[in-house]
């Protein structure tokens, strides 16, 4: 996600289990590029070829916060499946809804010489093992590949959600 502002600060976060970690902020020429796992930290809603309930929302949206009041904000990641809302400028911090953890942050490095981005790790609670255990068989059928849970070792193409997914559910 290329945010509309520079994110140059370290954000301290914690998982539901109390594990502390630091998110390093944005990368790129203006420190505006951030990345998160698109697996919701609540019930693992995720984009598929058919539909996505989790989306980045640059426009202003309304959501229920942890204070049981309605809030309006732009530039959030919103999972319409159960109403979890995350702040991508704060390391995927949960703003509202039932998600018990921030979104897992994909750690990026930027090469200014080539303007290439590299995903080099994950910060926060990774949902990958339980995700592949739960959805692996469907993914094997969808992608016609028996090794959907292997790490990418060379290069992976980044595809905009609107090009990958037939329908985005916006709430």
CSV table of C-alpha atoms in Angstrom, one decimal:
chain,number,residue,atom,x,y,z
A,1,UNK,CA,0.0,0.0,0.0
A,2,UNK,CA,1.3,3.4,-0.9
A,3,UNK,CA,0.0,5.7,1.9
A,4,UNK,CA,-0.7,9.4,1.4
A,5,UNK,CA,1.9,10.4,4.0
A,6,UNK,CA,5.4,9.5,5.0
A,7,UNK,CA,5.7,7.0,7.9
A,8,UNK,CA,9.1,7.4,9.4
A,9,UNK,CA,8.5,6.3,13.0
A,10,UNK,CA,8.8,3.0,14.8
A,11,UNK,CA,5.5,1.8,16.2
A,12,UNK,CA,5.5,-0.6,19.2
A,13,UNK,CA,2.8,-3.2,19.1
A,14,UNK,CA,1.8,-6.4,21.0
A,15,UNK,CA,0.1,-9.6,20.1
A,16,UNK,CA,-2.9,-10.9,22.2
A,17,UNK,CA,-0.4,-13.2,24.0
A,18,UNK,CA,1.6,-10.2,25.0
A,19,UNK,CA,4.6,-10.6,22.6
A,20,UNK,CA,6.0,-7.1,22.0
A,21,UNK,CA,7.4,-6.1,18.6
A,22,UNK,CA,8.4,-3.0,16.7
A,23,UNK,CA,7.1,-2.1,13.3
A,24,UNK,CA,9.6,0.1,11.4
A,25,UNK,CA,7.3,2.2,9.3
A,26,UNK,CA,7.2,2.8,5.6
A,27,UNK,CA,9.9,2.3,2.9
A,28,UNK,CA,10.6,3.7,-0.5
A,29,UNK,CA,11.7,7.2,-1.6
A,30,UNK,CA,9.1,9.0,0.6
A,31,UNK,CA,8.7,6.2,3.2
A,32,UNK,CA,5.1,5.8,2.1
A,33,UNK,CA,5.0,2.1,1.1
A,34,UNK,CA,3.8,-0.4,3.7
A,35,UNK,CA,2.7,-4.1,3.4
A,36,UNK,CA,0.5,-6.4,5.5
A,37,UNK,CA,-0.7,-9.9,5.2
A,38,UNK,CA,-4.2,-9.8,3.8
A,39,UNK,CA,-5.3,-12.6,6.2
A,40,UNK,CA,-7.7,-11.0,8.8
A,41,UNK,CA,-6.4,-11.6,12.3
A,42,UNK,CA,-9.9,-12.6,13.5
A,43,UNK,CA,-11.2,-15.5,11.4
A,44,UNK,CA,-8.7,-15.5,8.5
A,45,UNK,CA,-10.9,-13.8,5.9
A,46,UNK,CA,-8.7,-13.3,2.9
A,47,UNK,CA,-8.9,-12.3,-0.8
A,48,UNK,CA,-9.8,-15.1,-3.3
A,49,UNK,CA,-10.3,-14.9,-7.0
A,50,UNK,CA,-14.1,-14.7,-6.4
A,51,UNK,CA,-14.4,-12.2,-3.6
A,52,UNK,CA,-12.5,-10.2,-1.0
A,53,UNK,CA,-14.0,-9.0,2.3
A,54,UNK,CA,-10.7,-7.4,3.4
A,55,UNK,CA,-9.7,-4.2,1.6
A,56,UNK,CA,-7.6,-1.0,1.9
A,57,UNK,CA,-10.0,1.9,2.0
A,58,UNK,CA,-8.4,5.3,1.1
A,59,UNK,CA,-11.8,7.0,1.3
A,60,UNK,CA,-13.5,7.8,4.6
A,61,UNK,CA,-15.4,5.0,6.2
A,62,UNK,CA,-17.4,4.5,9.4
A,63,UNK,CA,-16.6,1.7,11.9
A,64,UNK,CA,-17.2,0.8,15.5
A,65,UNK,CA,-14.2,1.4,17.7
A,66,UNK,CA,-13.2,-0.4,20.8
A,67,UNK,CA,-14.9,2.4,22.8
A,68,UNK,CA,-18.3,1.2,21.4
A,69,UNK,CA,-18.6,4.5,19.5
A,70,UNK,CA,-18.7,5.1,15.8
A,71,UNK,CA,-15.7,6.6,14.2
A,72,UNK,CA,-15.0,8.0,10.7
A,73,UNK,CA,-11.6,7.6,9.1
A,74,UNK,CA,-9.8,7.2,5.8
A,75,UNK,CA,-6.8,5.1,4.9
A,76,UNK,CA,-7.7,2.0,6.8
A,77,UNK,CA,-7.8,-1.7,6.1
A,78,UNK,CA,-11.3,-2.9,6.7
A,79,UNK,CA,-12.4,-6.5,7.0
A,80,UNK,CA,-16.2,-6.5,6.2
A,81,UNK,CA,-16.5,-10.2,7.2
A,82,UNK,CA,-16.7,-9.4,10.9
A,83,UNK,CA,-15.9,-5.6,11.1
A,84,UNK,CA,-12.3,-5.6,12.1
A,85,UNK,CA,-10.5,-2.3,11.1
A,86,UNK,CA,-6.7,-1.8,11.0
A,87,UNK,CA,-4.5,1.2,10.7
A,88,UNK,CA,-1.7,0.7,8.1
A,89,UNK,CA,0.1,3.8,9.2
A,90,UNK,CA,0.4,2.3,12.7
A,91,UNK,CA,1.7,-1.1,11.8
A,92,UNK,CA,-1.7,-2.7,11.3
A,93,UNK,CA,-2.9,-1.7,14.8
A,94,UNK,CA,-6.5,-2.8,15.5
A,95,UNK,CA,-8.8,0.2,15.5
A,96,UNK,CA,-12.1,-1.6,16.0
A,97,UNK,CA,-13.9,-5.0,15.6
A,98,UNK,CA,-13.2,-8.4,17.0
A,99,UNK,CA,-9.6,-9.0,15.7
A,100,UNK,CA,-7.4,-9.9,18.7
A,101,UNK,CA,-4.1,-9.0,17.0
A,102,UNK,CA,-2.7,-6.4,14.6
A,103,UNK,CA,-2.4,-7.5,11.0
A,104,UNK,CA,0.9,-9.3,10.4
A,105,UNK,CA,3.2,-6.8,8.9
A,106,UNK,CA,5.3,-7.8,5.8
A,107,UNK,CA,8.8,-6.3,6.4
A,108,UNK,CA,10.0,-4.5,3.3
A,109,UNK,CA,13.3,-3.3,2.1
A,110,UNK,CA,13.7,-0.8,-0.8
A,111,UNK,CA,16.7,-0.6,-3.1
A,112,UNK,CA,16.9,3.0,-4.2
A,113,UNK,CA,19.2,2.1,-7.1
A,114,UNK,CA,16.7,-0.2,-8.8
A,115,UNK,CA,13.5,1.1,-7.1
A,116,UNK,CA,12.7,-2.6,-6.3
A,117,UNK,CA,11.0,-3.8,-3.1
A,118,UNK,CA,11.9,-6.9,-1.2
A,119,UNK,CA,9.8,-8.7,1.3
A,120,UNK,CA,12.3,-9.9,3.9
A,121,UNK,CA,10.2,-11.1,6.9
A,122,UNK,CA,7.0,-10.8,9.0
A,123,UNK,CA,6.5,-8.9,12.2
A,124,UNK,CA,3.6,-9.7,14.5
A,125,UNK,CA,1.4,-12.8,14.8
A,126,UNK,CA,1.7,-14.8,11.6
A,127,UNK,CA,-1.4,-16.6,10.6
A,128,UNK,CA,0.3,-18.5,7.7
A,129,UNK,CA,0.5,-22.0,9.3
A,130,UNK,CA,-3.2,-22.1,10.4
A,131,UNK,CA,-4.2,-20.4,7.1
A,132,UNK,CA,-2.6,-23.1,4.9
A,133,UNK,CA,-3.9,-25.8,7.2
A,134,UNK,CA,-7.4,-24.5,6.9
A,135,UNK,CA,-7.4,-23.4,3.2
A,136,UNK,CA,-4.6,-25.3,1.6
A,137,UNK,CA,-6.8,-27.8,-0.3
A,138,UNK,CA,-8.9,-25.0,-1.8
A,139,UNK,CA,-5.8,-23.1,-2.8
A,140,UNK,CA,-4.3,-26.2,-4.4
A,141,UNK,CA,-7.5,-26.5,-6.6
A,142,UNK,CA,-7.7,-22.8,-7.3
A,143,UNK,CA,-4.0,-22.4,-8.3
A,144,UNK,CA,-3.6,-25.9,-9.8
A,145,UNK,CA,-0.5,-26.3,-7.6
A,146,UNK,CA,0.3,-28.8,-4.9
A,147,UNK,CA,2.9,-26.7,-3.1
A,148,UNK,CA,0.9,-23.5,-2.2
A,149,UNK,CA,2.5,-23.3,1.3
A,150,UNK,CA,6.2,-23.1,0.1
A,151,UNK,CA,8.1,-19.8,0.6
A,152,UNK,CA,8.9,-17.8,-2.5
A,153,UNK,CA,12.6,-17.9,-3.0
A,154,UNK,CA,13.2,-15.7,-6.0
A,155,UNK,CA,10.5,-13.2,-7.1
A,156,UNK,CA,6.8,-12.9,-6.8
A,157,UNK,CA,4.6,-10.6,-8.8
A,158,UNK,CA,2.5,-8.1,-6.9
A,159,UNK,CA,-1.0,-8.0,-8.3
A,160,UNK,CA,-3.5,-5.2,-7.4
A,161,UNK,CA,-6.5,-6.6,-5.6
A,162,UNK,CA,-8.9,-5.2,-8.3
A,163,UNK,CA,-7.0,-7.2,-10.9
A,164,UNK,CA,-6.9,-10.4,-8.9
A,165,UNK,CA,-10.4,-10.5,-7.3
A,166,UNK,CA,-13.7,-10.4,-9.2
A,167,UNK,CA,-15.6,-8.6,-6.4
A,168,UNK,CA,-14.6,-6.5,-3.4
A,169,UNK,CA,-17.1,-6.3,-0.6
A,170,UNK,CA,-17.1,-2.7,0.8
A,171,UNK,CA,-18.9,-2.0,4.0
